[in-house]
Amino acid sequence: MTNISETVKDQYRERVVRNLEYYNELLLAIHNKRTEASLQTMLAEQFSLTFAILWETFLNDLIIAYVEMSPDKFVQDLQRRINQSISDKYGLESARNTTTSLPSNLSKSRVVSLIDPKGWNITINSSSDLSSMANRYLSASHAKRFSLDAADSELIDFIFPLRNYLAHRSQKSKDMLVEYQSRLNEAINAPLAGNLRIVGVYLKQEFQPGETRTMFLAQRSIQIASNL
């Protein structure tokens, strides 16, 4: 049971590394092609979107894994919300006379059905969302892993609007991306400074020989994931 969360982290790392390898292979395949520049832009966008989706899935799976390992805090929160819902709808007396019984040990499928009953995956849109959810659902020993430092928080907050922009390219998502780039102040995230006018071009640019920004983002996410 104690290895569930590490398995989730390992799977994320392996998936991102595998996609990085594909990305590098494709960059070699298009080298010296007539449309190399355009293809580089397309590949940077596609890989960035792929890894951002993998990141969102990873966070969902990791929260579920930690709840499965130590469900008490989540069960308490769920019972509180059920009682509050009954009280709001039927009154305090009804809530006081209604009992809910949940098992102390929850299988993964039971955790998923309780934490994500509509099947849309857990919604996390920022580093603060992630920390708040961890504090709400997870035991203290697991929740403390989500006490993020400034560098990790600002990187996570940049990934979400990047994913949104690449997915639907709305002006609002572009504005949010620019806003969160301006909040990247920690030295470790310095490679993400640059002109965002054309996002694909920004992502494919090398901050050092052979290292594009999209590679940097993926590698940083692996570092952060290993500490959660």
CSV table of C-alpha atoms in Angstrom, one decimal:
chain,number,residue,atom,x,y,z
A,1,MET,CA,0.0,0.0,0.0
A,2,THR,CA,2.8,2.4,0.9
A,3,ASN,CA,4.2,2.2,-2.7
A,4,ILE,CA,1.0,3.3,-4.5
A,5,SER,CA,2.1,7.0,-4.6
A,6,GLU,CA,5.6,6.1,-5.8
A,7,THR,CA,4.1,4.0,-8.6
A,8,VAL,CA,2.0,6.9,-9.8
A,9,LYS,CA,5.2,9.2,-9.8
A,10,ASP,CA,7.2,6.6,-11.6
A,11,GLN,CA,4.5,6.2,-14.2
A,12,TYR,CA,4.4,9.9,-14.8
A,13,ARG,CA,8.1,10.2,-15.2
A,14,GLU,CA,8.2,7.2,-17.6
A,15,ARG,CA,5.4,8.7,-19.7
A,16,VAL,CA,7.0,12.1,-20.0
A,17,VAL,CA,10.5,10.7,-20.7
A,18,ARG,CA,9.0,8.5,-23.4
A,19,ASN,CA,7.3,11.4,-25.0
A,20,LEU,CA,10.5,13.5,-24.7
A,21,GLU,CA,12.3,10.7,-26.6
A,22,TYR,CA,9.6,10.8,-29.3
A,23,TYR,CA,9.9,14.6,-29.5
A,24,ASN,CA,13.7,14.4,-30.0
A,25,GLU,CA,13.4,11.6,-32.6
A,26,LEU,CA,11.0,13.7,-34.6
A,27,LEU,CA,13.2,16.8,-34.3
A,28,LEU,CA,16.0,14.7,-35.9
A,29,ALA,CA,13.6,13.4,-38.6
A,30,ILE,CA,12.7,16.9,-39.8
A,31,HIS,CA,16.2,18.3,-39.7
A,32,ASN,CA,17.1,20.1,-42.9
A,33,LYS,CA,13.6,19.6,-44.3
A,34,ARG,CA,12.2,22.6,-46.3
A,35,THR,CA,9.5,23.2,-43.6
A,36,GLU,CA,11.7,22.4,-40.6
A,37,ALA,CA,10.9,25.7,-38.8
A,38,SER,CA,7.2,25.2,-39.1
A,39,LEU,CA,7.4,21.6,-38.1
A,40,GLN,CA,9.5,22.5,-35.0
A,41,THR,CA,6.8,24.9,-33.9
A,42,MET,CA,4.1,22.3,-34.4
A,43,LEU,CA,6.1,19.6,-32.5
A,44,ALA,CA,6.8,21.9,-29.6
A,45,GLU,CA,3.1,22.8,-29.3
A,46,GLN,CA,2.0,19.2,-29.5
A,47,PHE,CA,4.5,17.9,-27.0
A,48,SER,CA,3.8,20.7,-24.6
A,49,LEU,CA,0.1,19.9,-24.7
A,50,THR,CA,0.7,16.2,-24.3
A,51,PHE,CA,2.9,16.7,-21.2
A,52,ALA,CA,0.5,19.2,-19.7
A,53,ILE,CA,-2.4,16.7,-20.0
A,54,LEU,CA,-0.2,14.0,-18.5
A,55,TRP,CA,0.5,16.4,-15.6
A,56,GLU,CA,-3.1,17.0,-14.9
A,57,THR,CA,-3.8,13.3,-15.0
A,58,PHE,CA,-0.8,12.7,-12.7
A,59,LEU,CA,-2.2,15.1,-10.1
A,60,ASN,CA,-5.6,13.4,-10.2
A,61,ASP,CA,-4.0,10.0,-9.8
A,62,LEU,CA,-1.7,11.1,-7.0
A,63,ILE,CA,-4.4,12.6,-4.9
A,64,ILE,CA,-6.5,9.4,-5.3
A,65,ALA,CA,-3.4,7.3,-4.4
A,66,TYR,CA,-2.8,9.2,-1.2
A,67,VAL,CA,-6.5,9.0,-0.2
A,68,GLU,CA,-6.4,5.2,-0.8
A,69,MET,CA,-3.3,4.9,1.4
A,70,SER,CA,-4.8,7.0,4.3
A,71,PRO,CA,-8.5,7.6,3.8
A,72,ASP,CA,-9.5,8.9,7.3
A,73,LYS,CA,-9.1,12.6,6.5
A,74,PHE,CA,-11.1,12.3,3.3
A,75,VAL,CA,-13.8,10.3,4.9
A,76,GLN,CA,-14.2,12.9,7.7
A,77,ASP,CA,-14.4,15.6,5.1
A,78,LEU,CA,-17.0,13.7,3.0
A,79,GLN,CA,-19.1,13.0,6.1
A,80,ARG,CA,-19.0,16.7,7.0
A,81,ARG,CA,-20.1,17.7,3.5
A,82,ILE,CA,-22.9,15.2,3.5
A,83,ASN,CA,-24.2,16.4,6.9
A,84,GLN,CA,-24.0,20.0,5.7
A,85,SER,CA,-25.9,19.2,2.6
A,86,ILE,CA,-28.7,17.5,4.7
A,87,SER,CA,-28.7,20.4,7.1
A,88,ASP,CA,-29.0,22.9,4.3
A,89,LYS,CA,-31.8,21.0,2.6
A,90,TYR,CA,-33.8,19.5,5.4
A,91,GLY,CA,-32.7,21.4,8.5
A,92,LEU,CA,-30.2,20.9,11.4
A,93,GLU,CA,-32.4,18.4,13.3
A,94,SER,CA,-32.6,16.1,10.3
A,95,ALA,CA,-28.8,16.3,9.9
A,96,ARG,CA,-28.4,15.4,13.6
A,97,ASN,CA,-30.6,12.4,13.2
A,98,THR,CA,-29.0,11.1,10.0
A,99,THR,CA,-25.9,8.9,10.2
A,100,THR,CA,-23.6,8.0,7.4
A,101,SER,CA,-21.3,5.0,7.4
A,102,LEU,CA,-18.2,4.7,5.3
A,103,PRO,CA,-15.6,1.9,5.5
A,104,SER,CA,-12.2,2.9,7.1
A,105,ASN,CA,-10.4,1.1,4.2
A,106,LEU,CA,-11.3,2.2,0.7
A,107,SER,CA,-10.3,0.5,-2.5
A,108,LYS,CA,-9.1,2.6,-5.4
A,109,SER,CA,-12.4,2.2,-7.3
A,110,ARG,CA,-14.3,3.3,-4.2
A,111,VAL,CA,-12.1,6.3,-3.7
A,112,VAL,CA,-12.6,7.3,-7.3
A,113,SER,CA,-16.4,6.9,-7.0
A,114,LEU,CA,-16.4,9.1,-3.9
A,115,ILE,CA,-13.9,11.8,-4.8
A,116,ASP,CA,-14.9,12.1,-8.5
A,117,PRO,CA,-18.6,10.8,-8.7
A,118,LYS,CA,-19.2,12.4,-12.1
A,119,GLY,CA,-16.1,11.0,-13.7
A,120,TRP,CA,-14.5,14.2,-14.9
A,121,ASN,CA,-11.3,13.8,-12.9
A,122,ILE,CA,-10.4,16.1,-10.0
A,123,THR,CA,-10.3,19.7,-11.0
A,124,ILE,CA,-7.1,21.5,-10.1
A,125,ASN,CA,-6.4,24.8,-11.8
A,126,SER,CA,-3.5,26.2,-9.7
A,127,SER,CA,-0.8,25.4,-7.2
A,128,SER,CA,-3.1,26.9,-4.5
A,129,ASP,CA,-5.9,24.5,-5.6
A,130,LEU,CA,-3.5,21.6,-5.3
A,131,SER,CA,-2.3,22.6,-1.8
A,132,SER,CA,-5.9,23.3,-0.6
A,133,MET,CA,-7.1,19.9,-1.8
A,134,ALA,CA,-4.2,18.1,-0.2
A,135,ASN,CA,-4.9,19.8,3.1
A,136,ARG,CA,-8.6,19.0,2.9
A,137,TYR,CA,-8.4,15.4,1.8
A,138,LEU,CA,-5.0,14.0,2.9
A,139,SER,CA,-3.4,13.0,6.2
A,140,ALA,CA,-0.9,15.5,7.5
A,141,SER,CA,2.1,13.3,6.6
A,142,HIS,CA,1.0,13.3,2.9
A,143,ALA,CA,-0.5,16.8,2.8
A,144,LYS,CA,2.8,18.4,3.8
A,145,ARG,CA,4.3,17.2,0.5
A,146,PHE,CA,2.1,19.7,-1.2
A,147,SER,CA,3.5,22.7,0.7
A,148,LEU,CA,5.2,24.0,-2.4
A,149,ASP,CA,8.1,26.5,-2.5
A,150,ALA,CA,7.8,29.6,-4.7
A,151,ALA,CA,9.7,28.2,-7.6
A,152,ASP,CA,7.5,25.1,-7.9
A,153,SER,CA,4.3,27.0,-7.3
A,154,GLU,CA,5.0,29.5,-10.1
A,155,LEU,CA,6.0,26.7,-12.5
A,156,ILE,CA,2.8,24.8,-11.8
A,157,ASP,CA,0.7,28.0,-12.2
A,158,PHE,CA,2.3,28.5,-15.6
A,159,ILE,CA,1.5,25.0,-16.9
A,160,PHE,CA,-2.3,25.3,-16.5
A,161,PRO,CA,-2.8,28.4,-18.7
A,162,LEU,CA,-0.3,27.0,-21.2
A,163,ARG,CA,-2.4,23.8,-21.5
A,164,ASN,CA,-5.6,25.9,-21.8
A,165,TYR,CA,-4.1,28.1,-24.5
A,166,LEU,CA,-2.7,25.2,-26.6
A,167,ALA,CA,-6.1,23.4,-26.2
A,168,HIS,CA,-8.4,26.2,-27.5
A,169,ARG,CA,-6.2,29.3,-28.2
A,170,SER,CA,-8.7,31.8,-26.8
A,171,GLN,CA,-7.6,35.4,-26.1
A,172,LYS,CA,-8.4,35.0,-22.5
A,173,SER,CA,-6.2,31.9,-22.1
A,174,LYS,CA,-3.4,33.8,-23.9
A,175,ASP,CA,-3.8,36.7,-21.5
A,176,MET,CA,-3.6,34.4,-18.5
A,177,LEU,CA,-0.5,32.7,-19.9
A,178,VAL,CA,1.2,36.1,-20.3
A,179,GLU,CA,0.1,37.1,-16.8
A,180,TYR,CA,1.5,33.9,-15.2
A,181,GLN,CA,4.7,34.2,-17.2
A,182,SER,CA,5.2,37.6,-15.6
A,183,ARG,CA,5.1,35.9,-12.1
A,184,LEU,CA,8.0,33.6,-12.9
A,185,ASN,CA,10.5,35.3,-10.6
A,186,GLU,CA,12.6,32.4,-9.3
A,187,ALA,CA,16.1,31.8,-10.8
A,188,ILE,CA,15.5,28.1,-11.6
A,189,ASN,CA,12.6,29.1,-13.9
A,190,ALA,CA,14.7,31.8,-15.8
A,191,PRO,CA,14.6,29.7,-19.1
A,192,LEU,CA,10.9,30.5,-19.3
A,193,ALA,CA,11.5,34.2,-19.8
A,194,GLY,CA,11.0,35.3,-23.4
A,195,ASN,CA,8.5,36.7,-26.0
A,196,LEU,CA,5.2,34.9,-25.9
A,197,ARG,CA,3.7,36.6,-29.0
A,198,ILE,CA,3.8,33.3,-30.9
A,199,VAL,CA,3.6,30.6,-28.3
A,200,GLY,CA,4.8,27.7,-30.5
A,201,VAL,CA,7.9,29.7,-31.5
A,202,TYR,CA,8.5,30.6,-27.8
A,203,LEU,CA,8.3,26.9,-26.8
A,204,LYS,CA,10.7,25.6,-29.5
A,205,GLN,CA,13.4,28.2,-28.8
A,206,GLU,CA,16.5,26.8,-27.2
A,207,PHE,CA,17.6,28.4,-23.9
A,208,GLN,CA,20.8,26.5,-24.2
A,209,PRO,CA,22.2,24.4,-27.0
A,210,GLY,CA,19.9,21.4,-27.6
A,211,GLU,CA,17.4,22.3,-24.9
A,212,THR,CA,14.1,23.9,-25.8
A,213,ARG,CA,11.7,25.5,-23.4
A,214,THR,CA,9.2,22.7,-23.9
A,215,MET,CA,11.9,20.2,-22.8
A,216,PHE,CA,12.7,22.4,-19.8
A,217,LEU,CA,9.0,22.5,-18.7
A,218,ALA,CA,8.7,18.7,-19.0
A,219,GLN,CA,11.9,18.1,-17.0
A,220,ARG,CA,10.9,20.6,-14.3
A,221,SER,CA,7.5,18.9,-13.9
A,222,ILE,CA,9.3,15.6,-13.3
A,223,GLN,CA,11.4,17.2,-10.6
A,224,ILE,CA,8.3,18.6,-8.9
A,225,ALA,CA,6.4,15.4,-9.2
A,226,SER,CA,9.1,13.4,-7.5
A,227,ASN,CA,8.8,15.5,-4.4
A,228,LEU,CA,5.0,15.4,-4.1
